[in-house]
Coordinates of C-alpha atoms and ligand atoms in Angstrom, one line a residue:
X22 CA -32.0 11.6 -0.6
X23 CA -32.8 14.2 -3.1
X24 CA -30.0 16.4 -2.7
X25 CA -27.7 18.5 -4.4
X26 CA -25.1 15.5 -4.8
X27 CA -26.8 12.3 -5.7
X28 CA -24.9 9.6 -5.2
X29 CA -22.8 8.5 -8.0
X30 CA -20.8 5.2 -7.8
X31 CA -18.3 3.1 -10.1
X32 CA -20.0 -0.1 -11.8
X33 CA -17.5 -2.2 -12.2
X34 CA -19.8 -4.3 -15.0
X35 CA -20.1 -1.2 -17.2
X36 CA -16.8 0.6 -16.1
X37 CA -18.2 3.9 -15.1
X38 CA -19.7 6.6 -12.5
X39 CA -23.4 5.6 -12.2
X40 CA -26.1 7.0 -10.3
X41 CA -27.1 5.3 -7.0
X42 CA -30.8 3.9 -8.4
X43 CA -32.0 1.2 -6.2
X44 CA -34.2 -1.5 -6.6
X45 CA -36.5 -0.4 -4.0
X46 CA -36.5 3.5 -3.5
X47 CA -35.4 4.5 -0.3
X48 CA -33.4 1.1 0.6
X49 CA -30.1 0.0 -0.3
X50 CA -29.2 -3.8 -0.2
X51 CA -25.6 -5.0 -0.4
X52 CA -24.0 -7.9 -0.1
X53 CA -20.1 -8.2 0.3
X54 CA -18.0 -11.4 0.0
X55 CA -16.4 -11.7 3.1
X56 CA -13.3 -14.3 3.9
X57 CA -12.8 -18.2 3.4
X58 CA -12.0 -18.8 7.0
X59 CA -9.3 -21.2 6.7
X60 CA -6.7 -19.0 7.9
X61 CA -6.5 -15.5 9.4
X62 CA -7.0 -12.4 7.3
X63 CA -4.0 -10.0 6.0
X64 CA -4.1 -6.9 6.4
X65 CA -5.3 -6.8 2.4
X66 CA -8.2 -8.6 3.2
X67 CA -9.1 -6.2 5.6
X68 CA -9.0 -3.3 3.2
X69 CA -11.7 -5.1 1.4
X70 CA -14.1 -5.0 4.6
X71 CA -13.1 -1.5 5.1
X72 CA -13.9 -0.3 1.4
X73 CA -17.4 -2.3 1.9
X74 CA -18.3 -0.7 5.5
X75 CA -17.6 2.7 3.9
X76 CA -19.8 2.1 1.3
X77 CA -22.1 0.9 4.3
X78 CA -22.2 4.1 6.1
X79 CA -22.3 6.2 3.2
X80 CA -25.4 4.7 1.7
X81 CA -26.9 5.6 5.4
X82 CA -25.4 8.9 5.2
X83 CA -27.2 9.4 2.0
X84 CA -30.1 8.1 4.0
X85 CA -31.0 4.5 2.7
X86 CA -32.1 2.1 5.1
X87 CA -29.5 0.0 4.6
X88 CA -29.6 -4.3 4.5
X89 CA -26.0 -5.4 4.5
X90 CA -24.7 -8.9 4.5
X91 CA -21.5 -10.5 4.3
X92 CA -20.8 -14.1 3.4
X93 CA -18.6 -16.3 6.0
X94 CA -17.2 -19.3 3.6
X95 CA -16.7 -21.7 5.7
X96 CA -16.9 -24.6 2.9
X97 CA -14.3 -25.9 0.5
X98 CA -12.6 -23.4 -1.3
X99 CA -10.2 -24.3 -3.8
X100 CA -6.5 -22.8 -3.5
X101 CA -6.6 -21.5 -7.3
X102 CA -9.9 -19.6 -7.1
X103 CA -10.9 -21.2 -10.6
X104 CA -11.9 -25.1 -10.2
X105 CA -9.2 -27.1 -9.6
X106 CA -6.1 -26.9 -7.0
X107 CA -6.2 -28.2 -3.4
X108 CA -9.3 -27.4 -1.3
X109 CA -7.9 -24.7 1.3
X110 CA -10.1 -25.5 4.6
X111 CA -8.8 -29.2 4.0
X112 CA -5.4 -28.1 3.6
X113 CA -5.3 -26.1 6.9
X114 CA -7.4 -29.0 8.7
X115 CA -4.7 -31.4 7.3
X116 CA -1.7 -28.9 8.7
X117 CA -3.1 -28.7 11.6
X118 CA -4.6 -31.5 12.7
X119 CA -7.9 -30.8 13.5
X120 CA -11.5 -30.8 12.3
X121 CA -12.4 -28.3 9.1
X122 CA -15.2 -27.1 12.0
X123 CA -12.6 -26.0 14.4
X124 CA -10.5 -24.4 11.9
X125 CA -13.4 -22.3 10.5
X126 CA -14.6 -21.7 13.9
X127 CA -11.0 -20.3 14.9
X128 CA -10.5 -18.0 12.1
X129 CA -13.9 -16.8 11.9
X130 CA -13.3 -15.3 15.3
X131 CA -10.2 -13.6 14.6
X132 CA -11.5 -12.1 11.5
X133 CA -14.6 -11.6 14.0
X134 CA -11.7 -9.9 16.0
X135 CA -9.7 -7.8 12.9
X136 CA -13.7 -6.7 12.2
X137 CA -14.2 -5.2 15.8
X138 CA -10.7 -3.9 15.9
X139 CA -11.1 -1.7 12.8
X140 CA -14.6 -0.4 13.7
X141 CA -16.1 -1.9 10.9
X142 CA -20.0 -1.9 11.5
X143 CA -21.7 -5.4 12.2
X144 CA -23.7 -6.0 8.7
X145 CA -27.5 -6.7 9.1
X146 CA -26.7 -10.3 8.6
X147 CA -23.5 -12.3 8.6
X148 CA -24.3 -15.6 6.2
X149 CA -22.2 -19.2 6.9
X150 CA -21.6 -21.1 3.5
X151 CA -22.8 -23.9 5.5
X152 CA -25.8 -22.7 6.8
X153 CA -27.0 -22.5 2.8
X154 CA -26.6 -26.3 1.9
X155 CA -30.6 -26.8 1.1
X156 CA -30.2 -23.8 -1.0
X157 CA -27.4 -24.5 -2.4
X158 CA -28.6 -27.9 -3.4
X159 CA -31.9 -26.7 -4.8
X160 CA -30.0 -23.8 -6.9
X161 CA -27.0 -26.2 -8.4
X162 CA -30.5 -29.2 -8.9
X163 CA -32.8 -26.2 -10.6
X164 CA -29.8 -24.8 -13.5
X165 CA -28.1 -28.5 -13.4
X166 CA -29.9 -30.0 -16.8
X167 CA -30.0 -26.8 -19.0
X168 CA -26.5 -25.1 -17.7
X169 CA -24.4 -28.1 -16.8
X170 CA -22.8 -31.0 -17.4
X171 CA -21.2 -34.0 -15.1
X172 CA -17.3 -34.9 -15.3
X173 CA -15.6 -37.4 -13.2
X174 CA -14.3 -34.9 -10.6
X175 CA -18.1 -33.2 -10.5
X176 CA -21.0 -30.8 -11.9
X177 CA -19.6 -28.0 -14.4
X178 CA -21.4 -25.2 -15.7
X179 CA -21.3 -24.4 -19.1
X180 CA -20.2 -21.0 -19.7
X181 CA -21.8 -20.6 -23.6
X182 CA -25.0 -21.3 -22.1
X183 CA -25.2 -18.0 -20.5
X184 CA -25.1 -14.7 -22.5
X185 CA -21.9 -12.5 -22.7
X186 CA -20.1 -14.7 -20.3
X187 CA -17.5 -12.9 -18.5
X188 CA -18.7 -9.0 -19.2
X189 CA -17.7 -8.4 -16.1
X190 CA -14.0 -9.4 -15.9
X191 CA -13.4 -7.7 -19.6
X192 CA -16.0 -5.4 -19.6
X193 CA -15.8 -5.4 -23.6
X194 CA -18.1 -6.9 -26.3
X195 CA -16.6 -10.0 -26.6
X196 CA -18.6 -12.1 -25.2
X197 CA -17.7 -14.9 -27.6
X198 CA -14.6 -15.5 -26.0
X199 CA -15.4 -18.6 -23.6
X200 CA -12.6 -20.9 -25.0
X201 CA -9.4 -19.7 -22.8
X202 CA -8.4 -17.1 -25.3
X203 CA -8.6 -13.8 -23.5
X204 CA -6.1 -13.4 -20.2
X205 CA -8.3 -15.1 -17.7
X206 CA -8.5 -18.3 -19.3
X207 CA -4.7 -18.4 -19.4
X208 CA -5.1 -18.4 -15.4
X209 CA -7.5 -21.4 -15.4
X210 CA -6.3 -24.9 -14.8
X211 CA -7.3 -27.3 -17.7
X212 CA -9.8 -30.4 -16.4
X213 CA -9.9 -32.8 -19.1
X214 CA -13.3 -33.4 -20.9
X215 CA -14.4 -29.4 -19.7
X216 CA -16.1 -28.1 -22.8
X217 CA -14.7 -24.5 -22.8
X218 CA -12.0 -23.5 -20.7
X219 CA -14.1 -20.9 -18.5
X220 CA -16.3 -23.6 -17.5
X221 CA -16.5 -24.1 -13.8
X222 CA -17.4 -26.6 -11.3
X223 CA -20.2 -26.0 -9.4
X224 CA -20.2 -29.1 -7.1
X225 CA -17.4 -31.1 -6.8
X226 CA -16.9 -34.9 -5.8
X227 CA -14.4 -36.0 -3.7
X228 CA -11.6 -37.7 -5.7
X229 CA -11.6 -41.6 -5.2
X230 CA -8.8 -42.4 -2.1
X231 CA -9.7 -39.0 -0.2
X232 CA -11.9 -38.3 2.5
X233 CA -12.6 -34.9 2.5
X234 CA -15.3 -33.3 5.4
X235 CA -16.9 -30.3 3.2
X236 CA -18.0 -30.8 -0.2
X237 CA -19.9 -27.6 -1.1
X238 CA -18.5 -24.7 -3.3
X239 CA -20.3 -21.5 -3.9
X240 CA -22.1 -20.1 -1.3
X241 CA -25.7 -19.0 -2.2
X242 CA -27.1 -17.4 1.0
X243 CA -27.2 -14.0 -1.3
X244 CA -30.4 -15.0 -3.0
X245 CA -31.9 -16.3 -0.2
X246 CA -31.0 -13.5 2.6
X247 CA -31.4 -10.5 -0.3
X248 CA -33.3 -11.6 -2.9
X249 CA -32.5 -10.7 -6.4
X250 CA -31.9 -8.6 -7.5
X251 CA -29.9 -6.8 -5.0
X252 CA -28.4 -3.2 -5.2
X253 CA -24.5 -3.9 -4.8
X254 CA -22.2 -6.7 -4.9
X255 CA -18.9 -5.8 -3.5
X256 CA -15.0 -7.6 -3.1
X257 CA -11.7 -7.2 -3.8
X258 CA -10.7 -6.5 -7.8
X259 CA -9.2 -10.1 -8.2
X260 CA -12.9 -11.4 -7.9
X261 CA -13.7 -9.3 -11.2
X262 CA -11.6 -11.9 -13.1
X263 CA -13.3 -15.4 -12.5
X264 CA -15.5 -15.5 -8.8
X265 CA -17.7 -12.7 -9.5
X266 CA -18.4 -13.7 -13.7
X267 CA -18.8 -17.2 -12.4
X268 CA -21.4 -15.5 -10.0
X269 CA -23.2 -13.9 -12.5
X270 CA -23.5 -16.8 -15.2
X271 CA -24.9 -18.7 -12.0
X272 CA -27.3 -16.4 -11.4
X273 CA -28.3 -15.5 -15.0
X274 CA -28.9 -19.8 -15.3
X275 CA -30.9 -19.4 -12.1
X276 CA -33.0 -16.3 -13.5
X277 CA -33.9 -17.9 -16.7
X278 CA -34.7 -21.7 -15.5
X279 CA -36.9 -19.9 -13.1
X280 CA -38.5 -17.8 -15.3
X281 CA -37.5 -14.3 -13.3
X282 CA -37.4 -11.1 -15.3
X283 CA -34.4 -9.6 -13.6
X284 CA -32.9 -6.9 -15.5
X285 CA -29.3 -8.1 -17.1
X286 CA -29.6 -11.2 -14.4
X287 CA -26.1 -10.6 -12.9
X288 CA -27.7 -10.6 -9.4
X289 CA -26.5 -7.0 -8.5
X290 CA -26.9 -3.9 -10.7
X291 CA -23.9 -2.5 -9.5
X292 CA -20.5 -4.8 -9.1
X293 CA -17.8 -2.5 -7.0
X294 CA -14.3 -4.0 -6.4
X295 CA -11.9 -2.5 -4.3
X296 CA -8.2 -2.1 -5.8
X297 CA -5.3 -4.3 -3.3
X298 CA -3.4 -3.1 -0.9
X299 CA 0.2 -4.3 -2.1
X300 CA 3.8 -4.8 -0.3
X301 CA 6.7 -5.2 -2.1
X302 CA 8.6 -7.3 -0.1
X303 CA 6.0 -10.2 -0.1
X304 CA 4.9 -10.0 3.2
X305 CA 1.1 -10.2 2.5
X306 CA 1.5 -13.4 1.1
X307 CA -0.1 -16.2 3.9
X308 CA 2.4 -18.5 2.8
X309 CA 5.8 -15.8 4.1
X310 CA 5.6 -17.3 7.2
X311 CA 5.1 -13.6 9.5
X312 CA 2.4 -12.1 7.4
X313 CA 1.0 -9.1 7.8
X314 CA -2.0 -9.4 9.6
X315 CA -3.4 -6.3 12.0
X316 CA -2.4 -8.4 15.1
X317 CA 1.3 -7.9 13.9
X318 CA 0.3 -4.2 13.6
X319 CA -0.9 -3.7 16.8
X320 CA 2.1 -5.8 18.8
X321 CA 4.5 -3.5 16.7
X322 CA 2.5 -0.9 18.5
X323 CA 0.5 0.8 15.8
X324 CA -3.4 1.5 16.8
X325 CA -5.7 -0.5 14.1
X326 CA -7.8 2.6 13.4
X327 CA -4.7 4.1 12.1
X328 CA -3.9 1.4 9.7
X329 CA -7.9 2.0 9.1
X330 CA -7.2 5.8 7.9
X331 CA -4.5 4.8 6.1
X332 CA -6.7 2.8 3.8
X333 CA -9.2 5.9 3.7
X334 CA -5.9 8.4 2.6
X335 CA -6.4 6.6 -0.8
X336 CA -9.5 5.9 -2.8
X337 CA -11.0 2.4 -2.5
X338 CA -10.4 2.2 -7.0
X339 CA -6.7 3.3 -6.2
X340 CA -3.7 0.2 -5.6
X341 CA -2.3 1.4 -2.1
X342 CA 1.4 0.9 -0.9
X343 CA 1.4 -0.4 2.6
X344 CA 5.4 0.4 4.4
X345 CA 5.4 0.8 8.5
X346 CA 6.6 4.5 7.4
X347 CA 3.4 5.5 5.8
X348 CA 1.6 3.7 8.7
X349 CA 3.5 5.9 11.2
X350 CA 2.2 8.7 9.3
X351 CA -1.4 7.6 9.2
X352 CA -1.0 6.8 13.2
X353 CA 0.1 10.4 13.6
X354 CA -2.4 11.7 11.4
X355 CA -4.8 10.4 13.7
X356 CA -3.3 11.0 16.7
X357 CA -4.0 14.3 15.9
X358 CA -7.5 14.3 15.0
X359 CA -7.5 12.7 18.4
X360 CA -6.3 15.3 20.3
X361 CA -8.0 18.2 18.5
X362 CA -11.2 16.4 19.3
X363 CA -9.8 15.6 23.0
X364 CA -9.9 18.9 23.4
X365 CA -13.1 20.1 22.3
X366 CA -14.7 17.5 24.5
X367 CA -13.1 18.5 27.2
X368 CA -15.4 22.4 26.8
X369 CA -18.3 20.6 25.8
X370 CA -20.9 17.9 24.9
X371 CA -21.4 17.7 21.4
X372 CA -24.8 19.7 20.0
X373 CA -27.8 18.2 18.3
X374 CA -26.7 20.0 15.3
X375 CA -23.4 21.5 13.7
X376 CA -25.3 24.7 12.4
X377 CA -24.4 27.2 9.9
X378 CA -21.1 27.9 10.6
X379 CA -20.4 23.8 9.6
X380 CA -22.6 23.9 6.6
X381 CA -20.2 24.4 3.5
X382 CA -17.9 21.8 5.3
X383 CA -21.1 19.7 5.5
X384 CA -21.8 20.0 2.3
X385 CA -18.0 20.0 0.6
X386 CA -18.0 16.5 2.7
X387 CA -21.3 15.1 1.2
X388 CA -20.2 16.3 -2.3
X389 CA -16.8 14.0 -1.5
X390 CA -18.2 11.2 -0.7
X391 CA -21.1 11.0 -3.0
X392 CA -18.3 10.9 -5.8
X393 CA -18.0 7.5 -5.7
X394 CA -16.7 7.3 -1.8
X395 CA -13.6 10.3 -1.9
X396 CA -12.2 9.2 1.3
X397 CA -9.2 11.4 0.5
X398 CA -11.0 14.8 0.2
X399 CA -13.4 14.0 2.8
X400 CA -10.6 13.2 5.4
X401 CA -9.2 16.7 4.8
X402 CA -12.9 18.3 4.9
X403 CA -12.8 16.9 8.0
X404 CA -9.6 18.3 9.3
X405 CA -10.7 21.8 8.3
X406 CA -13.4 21.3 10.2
X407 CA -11.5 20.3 13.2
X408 CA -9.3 23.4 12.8
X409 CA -12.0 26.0 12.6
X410 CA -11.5 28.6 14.8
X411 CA -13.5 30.8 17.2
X412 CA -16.4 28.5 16.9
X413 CA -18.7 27.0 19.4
X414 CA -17.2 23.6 20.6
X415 CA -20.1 21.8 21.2
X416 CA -21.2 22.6 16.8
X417 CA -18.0 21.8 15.9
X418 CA -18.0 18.4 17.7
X419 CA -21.9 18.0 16.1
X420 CA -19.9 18.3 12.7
X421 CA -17.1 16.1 13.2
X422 CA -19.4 13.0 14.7
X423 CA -21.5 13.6 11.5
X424 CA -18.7 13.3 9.2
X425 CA -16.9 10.1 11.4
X426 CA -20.4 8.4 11.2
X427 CA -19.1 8.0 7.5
X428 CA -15.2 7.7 8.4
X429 CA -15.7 5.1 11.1
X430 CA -12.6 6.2 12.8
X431 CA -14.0 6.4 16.4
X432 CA -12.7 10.0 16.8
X433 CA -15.2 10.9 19.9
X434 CA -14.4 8.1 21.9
X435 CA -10.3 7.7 21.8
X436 CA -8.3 9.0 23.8
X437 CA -4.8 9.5 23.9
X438 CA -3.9 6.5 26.2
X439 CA -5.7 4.6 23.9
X440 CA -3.0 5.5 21.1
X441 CA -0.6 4.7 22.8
X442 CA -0.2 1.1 22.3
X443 CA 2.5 -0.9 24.1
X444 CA 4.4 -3.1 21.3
X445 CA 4.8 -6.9 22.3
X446 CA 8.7 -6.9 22.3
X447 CA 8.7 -3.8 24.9
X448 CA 10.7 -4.5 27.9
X449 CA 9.5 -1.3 29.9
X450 CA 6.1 0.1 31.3
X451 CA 4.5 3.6 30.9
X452 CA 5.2 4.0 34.7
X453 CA 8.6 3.6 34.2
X454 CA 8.6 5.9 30.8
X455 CA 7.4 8.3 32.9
X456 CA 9.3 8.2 35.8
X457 CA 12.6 8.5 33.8
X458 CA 11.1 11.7 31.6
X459 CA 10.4 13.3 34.7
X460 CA 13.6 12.8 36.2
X461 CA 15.1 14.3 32.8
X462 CA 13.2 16.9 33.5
X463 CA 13.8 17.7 36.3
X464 CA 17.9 17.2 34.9
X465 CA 17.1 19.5 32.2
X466 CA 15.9 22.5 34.8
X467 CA 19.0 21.9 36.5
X468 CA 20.8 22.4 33.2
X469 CA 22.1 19.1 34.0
X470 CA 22.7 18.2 30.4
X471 CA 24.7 14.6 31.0
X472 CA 22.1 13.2 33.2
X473 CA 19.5 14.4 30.9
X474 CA 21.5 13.0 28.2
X475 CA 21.9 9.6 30.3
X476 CA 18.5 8.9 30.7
X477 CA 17.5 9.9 27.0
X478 CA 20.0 7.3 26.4
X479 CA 19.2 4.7 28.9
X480 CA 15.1 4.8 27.7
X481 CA 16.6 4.4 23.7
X482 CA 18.7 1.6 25.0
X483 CA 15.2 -0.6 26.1
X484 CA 13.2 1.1 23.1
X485 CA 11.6 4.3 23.9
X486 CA 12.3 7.5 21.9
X487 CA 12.0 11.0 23.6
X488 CA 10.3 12.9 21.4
X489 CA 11.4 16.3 23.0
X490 CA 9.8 19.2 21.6
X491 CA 7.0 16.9 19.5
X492 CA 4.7 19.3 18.5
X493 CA 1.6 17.2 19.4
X494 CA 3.2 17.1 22.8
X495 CA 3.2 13.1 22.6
X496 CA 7.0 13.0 24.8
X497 CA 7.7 9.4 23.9
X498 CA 7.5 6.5 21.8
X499 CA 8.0 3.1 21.8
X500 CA 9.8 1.9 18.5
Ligands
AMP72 P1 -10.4 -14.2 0.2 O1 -10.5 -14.7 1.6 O2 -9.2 -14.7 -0.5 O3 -11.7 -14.4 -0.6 O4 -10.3 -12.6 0.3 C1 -11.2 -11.8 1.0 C2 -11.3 -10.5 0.3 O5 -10.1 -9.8 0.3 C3 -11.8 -10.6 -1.1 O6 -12.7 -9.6 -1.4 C4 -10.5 -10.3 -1.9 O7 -10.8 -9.8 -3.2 C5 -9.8 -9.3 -1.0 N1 -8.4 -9.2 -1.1 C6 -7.5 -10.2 -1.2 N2 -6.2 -9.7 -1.3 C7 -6.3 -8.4 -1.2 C8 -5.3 -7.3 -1.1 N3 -4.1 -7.5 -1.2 N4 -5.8 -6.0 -1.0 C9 -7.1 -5.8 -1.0 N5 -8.1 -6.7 -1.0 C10 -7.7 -8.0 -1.1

């Protein structure tokens, strides 16, 4: 842990590269918010639980024990992520006829699913919003009389009773700003009587003529799975604007009605939000109809661990471009980590150890990710690696497992077959494929060049590509 790259990692709070100190030496305790099940994850989303498992395995890299949690909200969440707007889990129940129980249930296993498919590490604890209601109760009961205040429509905190509300989100000195001057508060919908436009509901009651089946808001398993305060909070950069200062002002009431000396009270000393993956033509968007989730991916016939590299190829702080054509490259990419490492393993076992000979990669790799998580210089560390030459096999495997422990992209256990996903829409099978390459083979020898021809043709007509001369040897695809 000592070593010649400490740790260094962006706080979002004070907008810059901090050293990794945590609370208590030698452990590092995160906690990530993970999705509002009330529909399935895009593949945007996703990018948020990659950045966070990243961050996971680094900090284990680094050699913290690591406590991870993610939060499962499986309770009312409002559609405008400040305090008013439809109630999303209703919504979806409403749509779909069914109870708010069965629609978390189902969603929370496909993201369950998305998690699994992109090798993102099971946290130490997954937390359900709804498995915190005591908590949650006691928390909003305990900061109620000297934080909040009751409106028709429910409990709202106070925003001027908290110092610097909303540091976070402008990271300035302006803490004076609660009234809906600066840009957030032009984002947050008006309730009348609220005394400052930043001010928030923290329980809500359900508006006379509905029945709604969930009534809780903010989930507060953190404090009671963690403790506070915790080492780092992380989400996705639109929860710097309003969720995450909302977080803080709660936690800051909670620290001072309770008397706890918590430095700066915002929970977590260190606040990291990944930047958004973005698509131009609207597709992310949950209400497009066909959104982009990683099921779509993978019927289209792209691997998941390649749309996970992709995501690496840019830095977690960094807005990233999704298009099928960069995915294709990220697939291929990977494909040929794949195969380089195929081929070792088929020499040898990997070693205990990677030895000298791996050392300065080692090290050029530990030096990337300790600055603040350089997935883009690590994944070329990596390649170098991987294209050594005249080394021993068994070392160089040693040094690529070391550096995927980080990467998380499963690069000793797939295989080429595994790759080489069949999209939904494809009419043919691989036995077919090959059958008709072998013939055109066979056509080709024979410097029969209309057959050969023919057949190209024929596989193009139901979808597959001969990729003669592909210099990864791959022969085909299906497009
Ligand atoms: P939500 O279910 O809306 O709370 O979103 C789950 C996580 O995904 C949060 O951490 C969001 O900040 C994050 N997120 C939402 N959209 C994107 C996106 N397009 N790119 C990256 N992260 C996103």
């Amino acid at each position: 842990m000592t070593d010649a790259h400490p740790l260094m990692l962006f706080n979002s709070l004070t907008r810059k590269l901090e050293p990794f100190e945590p609370v208590h030496p030698g452990e590092a305790r995160v906690y990530s918010c993970g999705p509002t099940v009330y529909n399935y994850p895009h593949i945007g989303n996703m990018r948020a639980y990659v950045f966070a498992d990243v961050l996971g395995r680094t900090l284990r890299f680094k050699g913290y024990r690591l406590t991870h949690v993610i939060n499962i909200t499986d309770v009312g969440h409002l559609t405008d992520d400040a305090d008013a707007g439809e109630d999303k889990m209703e919504k979806m129940a409403a749509e779909k006829a069914q109870s708010i129980w069965d629609i978390a249930e189902h969603y929370k296993q496909a993201y369950w699913a998305d998690v699994k498919a992109l090798n993102i590490r099971q946290p130490a604890q997954w937390t359900v919003a709804t498995d915190y209601v005591p908590q949650m109760i006691e928390f909003a009961k305990g900061i109620a009389d000297r934080h909040c205040y009751e409106l028709p429509s429910g409990l709202y905190f106070d925003v001027s009773t908290v110092a610097d509300y909303g540091r976070l989100a402008r990271s300035t000195t302006d803490a004076d700003d609660r009234d809906g001057a600066n840009e957030l508060g032009g984002r947050i919908e008006q309730v009348e009587g609220k005394r400052h436009a930043a001010d928030f509901a923290i329980w809500r009651r359900t508006p006379a003529g509905e029945t709604r089946q969930m009534e809780w808001d903010s989930p507060w398993g953190r404090g009671a799975v963690l403790g506070f305060p915790f080492d780092i909070h992380t989400g996705g950069i639109d929860h710097r604007e309003i969720h995450h200062p909302n977080e803080i002002a709660q936690n800051q009431a909670h620290c001072c009605t309770n008397g706890l000396d918590v430095p700066a009270n915002s929970g977590a000393r260190l606040w990291m939000h990944n930047n958004f993956l973005v698509e131009r033509s609207g597709k992310m968007s949950k209400s497009s109809g066909e959104f982009l989730r990683l099921q779509l991916l993978i019927d289209r016939g792209y691997h998941p661990l390649a749309y996970r590299l992709m995501c690496l190829q840019a830095h977690y702080r960094s807005e990233l471009e999704f298009s099928w054509e960069g995915l294709g490259a990220a697939l291929t990419r990977l494909k040929r980590l794949v195969m380089a490492v195929a081929a070792l393993r088929a020499q040898a076992e990997p070693a205990a150890e990677a030895g000298p000979r791996f050392a300065d990669h080692l090290a050029r790799f530990d030096a990337a990710m300790s600055d603040d998580l350089n997935t883009p210089v690590a994944l070329t560390v990596l390649e170098e690696a991987a294209a050594l030459k005249k080394v021993d096999p068994g070392a160089k495997l040693a040094a690529i497992a070391a550096m995927d422990a980080v990467l998380g992209l499963d690069l000793l256990a797939l295989d080429r077959a595994d790759l080489r996903l069949r999209p939904k829409a494809a009419t043919i099978t691989e036995a077919e494929i090959e059958a008709a390459l072998a013939e055109r083979k066979e056509a080709r020898a024979a410097r029969d060049f209309a057959r050969s021809d023919a057949l190209r043709d024929e596989l193009a007509a139901r979808g597959v590509e001969a990729m003669d001369g592909d210099p990864l040897g791959w022969e085909w695809k299906l497009g």
